[in-house]
Amino acid sequence: MSKKTNAENEPVQDANKVAFDLALSESNQEHYVLKLYIAGMTPNSQRAIENVQKICEEHMQGRFELEIIDIYQQPNFAKEGNIVAVPTLVKALPQPLRKFIGDLSQTEKILAGLDLRKKV
Amino acid sequence: MAKSDKKSKPILDELLKTPTGIKGLDEITGGGLPQGRPTLVCGGAGCGKTLLAMEFLVHGATQYGEPGVFISFEEKSEDLSKNFASLGFDLNELESQNKLSIDYVHLEPREIAETGEYDLEGLFIRIGYAIDTIGAKRVALDTIEALFSGLPNESILRSELRRLFRFLKDKGVTAIITGEQGERTFTRFGLEEYVADCVIFLNHVVSQQIATRRLRIVKYRGSAHGTNEYPFLIDRQGFSVMPISSIGLDHPASTERIATGIPRLDAMMGGKGYYRGSSILVTGTAGTGKSSMAAHFVDAACKRGERCLYFAFEESQNQIIRNMHSIGIDLGQWVDQGLLQFQNARPSLYGLEMHLVVMHKAIDALKPGIVVVDPISNLMAAATEAEVKSMLSRLIDYLKMEQITAFCTDLTSTSGSLERTEVGISSLMDTWLLLQAMEGSGERNRGLYLLKSRGMAHSNQVREFILSDEGAQLKDVYVGSGGVLTGSARLGQEAKDKAESLEVKLEIERRQREIERKKAAIEAQISALHTQFENERDELERLIAKEKQRCETLDSENLTLAKARQADELSTQQGSTGKTRKGDRK
């Protein structure tokens, strides 16, 4: 995933790339707003909650908000959040918006997507 | 057998159908889409899948009291509202009335990362929530295949789709799922595997630069359906399918006759004109007066108060009205009164099927008594002969079903045989009039033949067809030793005939006068002879009297003489006198 993102960014002009790298390094200090959408307490949901909590504790201690939404109980949120698959973790802030679908077991992928891992 | 069938019918759990409200589609599906089941609508880009799906919902909401949910995977709800506003569907209004719910499900592959096991429960909940909120009975998913590009794991998707269709069935909603046409399959991702109850295929074919849309029911489990490709139309009123080919040969036959607008032509057909609901074909080369005959027919119908629909493929409405003024027919007044409607279109404007569909729509809207197609031969520009023939036969079948009299003109080329239509449809026609240019003595005249007229006595005579300021007239042609004469040759011949007959008349009069003269002469002779006879008789009588006088005088003299002679023969003398008297009496 990280490779792909890199490849996409390559055509960007040099000046932008410098700015991008700067932003990338700064992002480590940014505040995170995360929403986890689950549908009932399925095994997938439980795993996803465990995983997201672990990642938050380990990588963004003190600078994250995590909201867990059960769309069984609040189905209108599914439309608002444009949710198709569950579990879905939505990174609302910082921009850009990212969605991680699945039980969040692939930690590396998530960390890269959350810009918590510097690309090599 | 029949009885048990009847009895068992209500018991049988027959497939219920949900009417789509789309003109024609309900006819070919025998009532609509399978109720409570998903239907797959597939086809290439721009062939009307979304429209079909949306119309299904809108008609459901407005006509059948069934709210609907539209799950859009491609277009935003605002875009949909805008797009459908042009068709007169106010989606926002329906949404505010809770009759319609539009949900834009958007998957942006760029912002999605797959991080483990997942399912599509989110989508299920959204659909389920939307259905429950407004109590929807109908659902459209357009185009669910977008999920394949948005979500990377195809195996999860496929199992989830299977679950989705089961979910929709459990919900008891009638659903339309649209899918993009694949190369070898109906849909790119093989959705037909999951939605197997009813599959409708939409097609958009461009042939000779003319596009035609067609619809086909590929499969409809548990129901009979029309299997042909049916042309359909997307216009300002939305989607309409024409189940035209399904019409059979069981149309009614009217015995009512309607005037042709040309009194002499009526006379040629037993004095009554065409049959109502029959098909009339007028063929002829260029400029033989085909359109004028059509105008006469239309004019006569409008005078009776019937509505007429005039499909003109060559001339504009104004041009036709102007041209018909020149033969004393004012079609403009009928247009103003709403009795006459023109539909002018170049044949190449759109495909043949489209023409047929447009014609159907116009006929349905106006419900005319008479339809004029002028000329059918022009349709050849839009398609092949076989296609035109099939289209026209369907049109005529349809018109006959509706008891509408069809009046078609056909331009025949001068090179071919006249008794042959360009599109070979003469066998479809009940009455066939042939207008022919007759050349001779330096001019062209029009001759009219009644080639055939089914079911009525009709004249076998050629008539001369004359267009004058007072309209078309039919005149007897001159048939004599010099062959068939028309135009000024006919007039000349007629004048000659007139002179000849005048001469004969004079001769007769002369003879009669001679008789009179002879009679008079003879009578004069008779009277002269009579006079002569009178004279002679007088003379003779005078002589007789004289003689008698003389005789008497002689007798008396004799008597006197005898007396004087003292004769004793008195008695005998007297006796003899008595005898003479007796003889006189005799």
Coordinates of C-alpha atoms in Angstrom, one line a residue, chain A residues 1 39 44 47 71-72 75-76 78-79 82-87 97-106 109-110, chain B residues 101-107 110-126 129 147 151-152:
Chain A
M1 CA 0.0 0.0 0.0
A39 CA -22.3 -3.9 13.1
N44 CA -14.9 -9.2 13.3
R47 CA -11.2 -7.9 16.8
I71 CA -24.7 0.9 13.0
Y72 CA -27.2 -1.8 14.1
P75 CA -28.4 2.9 11.2
N76 CA -28.6 6.5 10.1
A78 CA -24.2 4.3 8.1
K79 CA -25.5 6.6 5.4
N82 CA -21.0 6.4 3.7
I83 CA -20.3 3.0 5.1
V84 CA -20.5 -0.1 3.0
A85 CA -18.3 -2.7 4.6
V86 CA -18.0 -3.3 8.3
P87 CA -15.9 -3.0 10.3
L97 CA -10.0 11.1 4.7
R98 CA -9.0 7.4 4.9
K99 CA -11.0 4.3 5.4
F100 CA -9.7 1.0 6.6
I101 CA -12.1 -1.9 6.1
G102 CA -11.7 -5.2 7.8
D103 CA -10.9 -6.3 11.3
L104 CA -7.8 -4.1 11.4
S105 CA -5.5 -7.0 11.9
Q106 CA -3.0 -5.8 9.3
K109 CA -1.0 -1.3 6.5
I110 CA -3.0 0.8 9.0
Chain B
S101 CA -35.3 7.6 -0.8
I102 CA -32.1 8.1 -2.6
D103 CA -28.8 6.9 -1.1
Y104 CA -25.6 7.6 -2.9
V105 CA -23.2 4.8 -1.9
H106 CA -19.8 6.0 -2.9
L107 CA -16.6 4.0 -2.8
R110 CA -8.0 5.7 -3.2
E111 CA -9.2 6.3 0.4
I112 CA -9.9 2.7 1.2
A113 CA -7.5 0.1 2.5
E114 CA -8.3 -3.4 3.3
T115 CA -7.0 -4.5 6.6
G116 CA -8.5 -7.9 7.3
E117 CA -11.8 -9.6 7.3
Y118 CA -15.0 -7.7 6.6
D119 CA -18.5 -8.0 5.2
L120 CA -20.9 -5.7 3.6
E121 CA -23.2 -5.4 6.6
G122 CA -22.9 -1.6 6.3
L123 CA -24.6 -1.7 2.9
F124 CA -27.2 -4.1 4.2
I125 CA -28.0 -1.8 7.1
R126 CA -28.2 1.2 4.9
Y129 CA -32.8 1.3 7.1
L147 CA -18.5 -2.3 -5.6
L151 CA -13.5 -3.1 -2.9
P152 CA -10.5 -5.3 -3.7

